[in-house]
Amino acid sequence: MKINWGTGIVIGMVLFISFIMFLVINMLTDKKFDHDLVTEDYYKRELHYQDEINAETNAFALEKNISDHRAKNGWIIEFPKNLELSKISGNINFYRPSNQKLDFNIPLNLKAHQVLIHDDKLVSGRWNINIHWKYEGKPYLYKNEIVY
């Protein structure tokens, strides 16, 4: 059976459209391509962005700011030793840009100047650490991007 050129063009177009439809359906249903917004309340947070800038400026003005580093069994966050632990309040937010389900918050109840985040909470890859804290009523913000 001989196929003329018009039939060949139609078959080619149908195959191309089928291929494109396969890619679109695959990307819409595959969890690997499931990307979330950075935050659910993006516009609400945008209104308070100046407060974040002020809190970050307060943190930079400290004699010694928060530091963080990797340890054998997790990630350590160190608060300045010259601050009274009882006057520190706030929370630590670990944000995973690639998967919202891995995000978690830890409230600050300091017993020592170090906080250890255990390995079982951290998956290897990129994390954003945001520490919103207050000392004597003054707000501070520490931000860092890490690769665990």
mmCIF file of C-alpha atoms in Angstrom:
data_model
loop_
_atom_site.group_PDB
_atom_site.id
_atom_site.type_symbol
_atom_site.label_atom_id
_atom_site.label_comp_id
_atom_site.label_asym_id
_atom_site.label_seq_id
_atom_site.Cartn_x
_atom_site.Cartn_y
_atom_site.Cartn_z
ATOM 1 C CA MET A 1 0.000 0.000 0.000
ATOM 2 C CA LYS A 2 1.410 3.329 -1.030
ATOM 3 C CA ILE A 3 0.882 6.427 1.147
ATOM 4 C CA ASN A 4 0.704 9.758 -0.659
ATOM 5 C CA TRP A 5 2.349 12.891 0.689
ATOM 6 C CA GLY A 6 -0.879 14.410 2.106
ATOM 7 C CA THR A 7 -1.526 11.332 4.241
ATOM 8 C CA GLY A 8 2.103 11.399 5.431
ATOM 9 C CA ILE A 9 1.749 15.020 6.568
ATOM 10 C CA VAL A 10 -1.462 14.233 8.493
ATOM 11 C CA ILE A 11 0.134 11.181 10.136
ATOM 12 C CA GLY A 12 3.187 13.284 11.060
ATOM 13 C CA MET A 13 1.012 16.008 12.584
ATOM 14 C CA VAL A 14 -1.042 13.468 14.576
ATOM 15 C CA LEU A 15 2.155 11.862 15.912
ATOM 16 C CA PHE A 16 3.591 15.271 16.857
ATOM 17 C CA ILE A 17 0.381 16.345 18.634
ATOM 18 C CA SER A 18 0.233 12.982 20.439
ATOM 19 C CA PHE A 19 3.839 13.405 21.597
ATOM 20 C CA ILE A 20 3.185 16.936 22.894
ATOM 21 C CA MET A 21 0.000 15.787 24.677
ATOM 22 C CA PHE A 22 1.958 12.934 26.291
ATOM 23 C CA LEU A 23 4.553 15.414 27.616
ATOM 24 C CA VAL A 24 1.912 17.826 28.937
ATOM 25 C CA ILE A 25 -0.073 15.096 30.714
ATOM 26 C CA ASN A 26 3.124 13.577 32.108
ATOM 27 C CA MET A 27 4.287 16.921 33.547
ATOM 28 C CA LEU A 28 0.875 17.727 35.044
ATOM 29 C CA THR A 29 0.502 14.388 36.830
ATOM 30 C CA ASP A 30 4.094 13.634 37.881
ATOM 31 C CA LYS A 31 4.942 14.680 41.464
ATOM 32 C CA LYS A 32 8.497 15.474 40.383
ATOM 33 C CA PHE A 33 7.194 18.574 38.600
ATOM 34 C CA ASP A 34 4.953 19.689 41.494
ATOM 35 C CA HIS A 35 6.265 23.156 42.412
ATOM 36 C CA ASP A 36 4.683 25.246 45.144
ATOM 37 C CA LEU A 37 4.693 28.958 45.817
ATOM 38 C CA VAL A 38 7.498 30.197 48.017
ATOM 39 C CA THR A 39 4.952 30.964 50.736
ATOM 40 C CA GLU A 40 1.183 30.608 50.826
ATOM 41 C CA ASP A 41 0.617 34.134 52.163
ATOM 42 C CA TYR A 42 3.080 35.857 49.849
ATOM 43 C CA TYR A 43 1.250 39.197 49.561
ATOM 44 C CA LYS A 44 0.544 39.404 53.287
ATOM 45 C CA ARG A 45 4.249 38.867 54.036
ATOM 46 C CA GLU A 46 5.208 41.461 51.441
ATOM 47 C CA LEU A 47 3.409 44.132 53.490
ATOM 48 C CA HIS A 48 5.677 43.375 56.477
ATOM 49 C CA TYR A 49 8.915 43.239 54.510
ATOM 50 C CA GLN A 50 10.247 46.469 56.053
ATOM 51 C CA ASP A 51 9.920 44.840 59.492
ATOM 52 C CA GLU A 52 12.148 42.001 58.241
ATOM 53 C CA ILE A 53 14.715 44.500 56.960
ATOM 54 C CA ASN A 54 14.734 46.278 60.332
ATOM 55 C CA ALA A 55 15.112 42.975 62.216
ATOM 56 C CA GLU A 56 17.999 41.952 59.956
ATOM 57 C CA THR A 57 19.662 45.336 60.520
ATOM 58 C CA ASN A 58 19.306 44.810 64.277
ATOM 59 C CA ALA A 59 21.017 41.422 63.944
ATOM 60 C CA PHE A 60 23.922 42.882 61.955
ATOM 61 C CA ALA A 61 24.364 45.565 64.622
ATOM 62 C CA LEU A 62 24.993 42.938 67.310
ATOM 63 C CA GLU A 63 28.542 42.523 68.544
ATOM 64 C CA LYS A 64 28.341 38.842 67.584
ATOM 65 C CA ASN A 65 25.510 37.442 65.470
ATOM 66 C CA ILE A 66 24.110 33.913 65.326
ATOM 67 C CA SER A 67 26.341 31.368 63.610
ATOM 68 C CA ASP A 68 25.568 27.934 62.259
ATOM 69 C CA HIS A 69 27.583 24.967 61.016
ATOM 70 C CA ARG A 70 27.352 21.283 60.243
ATOM 71 C CA ALA A 71 28.047 18.762 62.990
ATOM 72 C CA LYS A 72 28.479 14.993 63.015
ATOM 73 C CA ASN A 73 24.873 14.324 63.927
ATOM 74 C CA GLY A 74 23.062 17.353 62.461
ATOM 75 C CA TRP A 75 23.209 21.130 62.145
ATOM 76 C CA ILE A 76 24.223 23.402 65.036
ATOM 77 C CA ILE A 77 22.926 26.942 65.503
ATOM 78 C CA GLU A 78 24.878 29.028 68.029
ATOM 79 C CA PHE A 79 23.512 32.111 69.740
ATOM 80 C CA PRO A 80 25.881 34.802 71.048
ATOM 81 C CA LYS A 81 27.263 33.907 74.471
ATOM 82 C CA ASN A 82 26.839 37.439 75.823
ATOM 83 C CA LEU A 83 23.009 37.190 75.667
ATOM 84 C CA GLU A 84 20.818 35.944 78.525
ATOM 85 C CA LEU A 85 19.011 32.789 77.405
ATOM 86 C CA SER A 86 15.840 33.545 79.365
ATOM 87 C CA LYS A 87 15.305 36.781 77.407
ATOM 88 C CA ILE A 88 15.486 35.100 73.974
ATOM 89 C CA SER A 89 12.244 34.023 72.299
ATOM 90 C CA GLY A 90 11.252 33.201 68.735
ATOM 91 C CA ASN A 91 11.420 30.333 66.281
ATOM 92 C CA ILE A 92 13.695 28.652 63.765
ATOM 93 C CA ASN A 93 12.237 28.005 60.318
ATOM 94 C CA PHE A 94 13.830 25.468 57.986
ATOM 95 C CA TYR A 95 12.495 26.006 54.467
ATOM 96 C CA ARG A 96 13.131 23.522 51.658
ATOM 97 C CA PRO A 97 12.689 25.308 48.274
ATOM 98 C CA SER A 98 12.200 22.072 46.343
ATOM 99 C CA ASN A 99 9.589 20.436 48.599
ATOM 100 C CA GLN A 100 7.140 22.228 50.870
ATOM 101 C CA LYS A 101 6.362 19.011 52.756
ATOM 102 C CA LEU A 102 9.866 19.003 54.283
ATOM 103 C CA ASP A 103 9.562 22.499 55.834
ATOM 104 C CA PHE A 104 9.500 22.663 59.623
ATOM 105 C CA ASN A 105 9.565 25.165 62.512
ATOM 106 C CA ILE A 106 11.235 24.839 65.891
ATOM 107 C CA PRO A 107 10.222 27.177 68.738
ATOM 108 C CA LEU A 108 13.119 28.667 70.702
ATOM 109 C CA ASN A 109 13.274 27.331 74.260
ATOM 110 C CA LEU A 110 16.970 27.723 74.905
ATOM 111 C CA LYS A 111 18.693 25.784 77.673
ATOM 112 C CA ALA A 112 22.138 26.398 76.149
ATOM 113 C CA HIS A 113 23.619 28.773 73.582
ATOM 114 C CA GLN A 114 23.496 26.014 70.955
ATOM 115 C CA VAL A 115 20.558 24.349 69.221
ATOM 116 C CA LEU A 116 21.128 21.009 67.487
ATOM 117 C CA ILE A 117 18.894 20.058 64.569
ATOM 118 C CA HIS A 118 19.212 16.280 64.239
ATOM 119 C CA ASP A 119 19.955 14.429 61.002
ATOM 120 C CA ASP A 120 16.549 12.752 60.920
ATOM 121 C CA LYS A 121 14.838 16.117 60.229
ATOM 122 C CA LEU A 122 17.224 17.213 57.476
ATOM 123 C CA VAL A 123 17.306 15.690 54.007
ATOM 124 C CA SER A 124 20.404 16.295 51.905
ATOM 125 C CA GLY A 125 20.126 19.299 49.615
ATOM 126 C CA ARG A 126 19.524 23.035 49.858
ATOM 127 C CA TRP A 127 17.778 24.588 52.870
ATOM 128 C CA ASN A 128 16.974 28.173 53.849
ATOM 129 C CA ILE A 129 17.265 28.906 57.565
ATOM 130 C CA ASN A 130 15.257 31.846 58.941
ATOM 131 C CA ILE A 131 15.530 32.565 62.649
ATOM 132 C CA HIS A 132 13.008 35.138 63.873
ATOM 133 C CA TRP A 133 13.872 35.988 67.466
ATOM 134 C CA LYS A 134 13.476 38.699 70.051
ATOM 135 C CA TYR A 135 15.836 39.742 72.793
ATOM 136 C CA GLU A 136 14.487 42.111 75.427
ATOM 137 C CA GLY A 137 11.551 42.878 73.100
ATOM 138 C CA LYS A 138 13.739 43.923 70.156
ATOM 139 C CA PRO A 139 13.221 41.852 66.958
ATOM 140 C CA TYR A 140 16.120 40.159 65.161
ATOM 141 C CA LEU A 141 16.307 38.080 61.995
ATOM 142 C CA TYR A 142 19.022 35.700 60.850
ATOM 143 C CA LYS A 143 18.924 34.218 57.336
ATOM 144 C CA ASN A 144 21.229 31.662 55.787
ATOM 145 C CA GLU A 145 21.172 29.280 52.835
ATOM 146 C CA ILE A 146 22.840 25.939 53.463
ATOM 147 C CA VAL A 147 23.523 22.767 51.547
ATOM 148 C CA TYR A 148 23.202 19.803 53.858
#
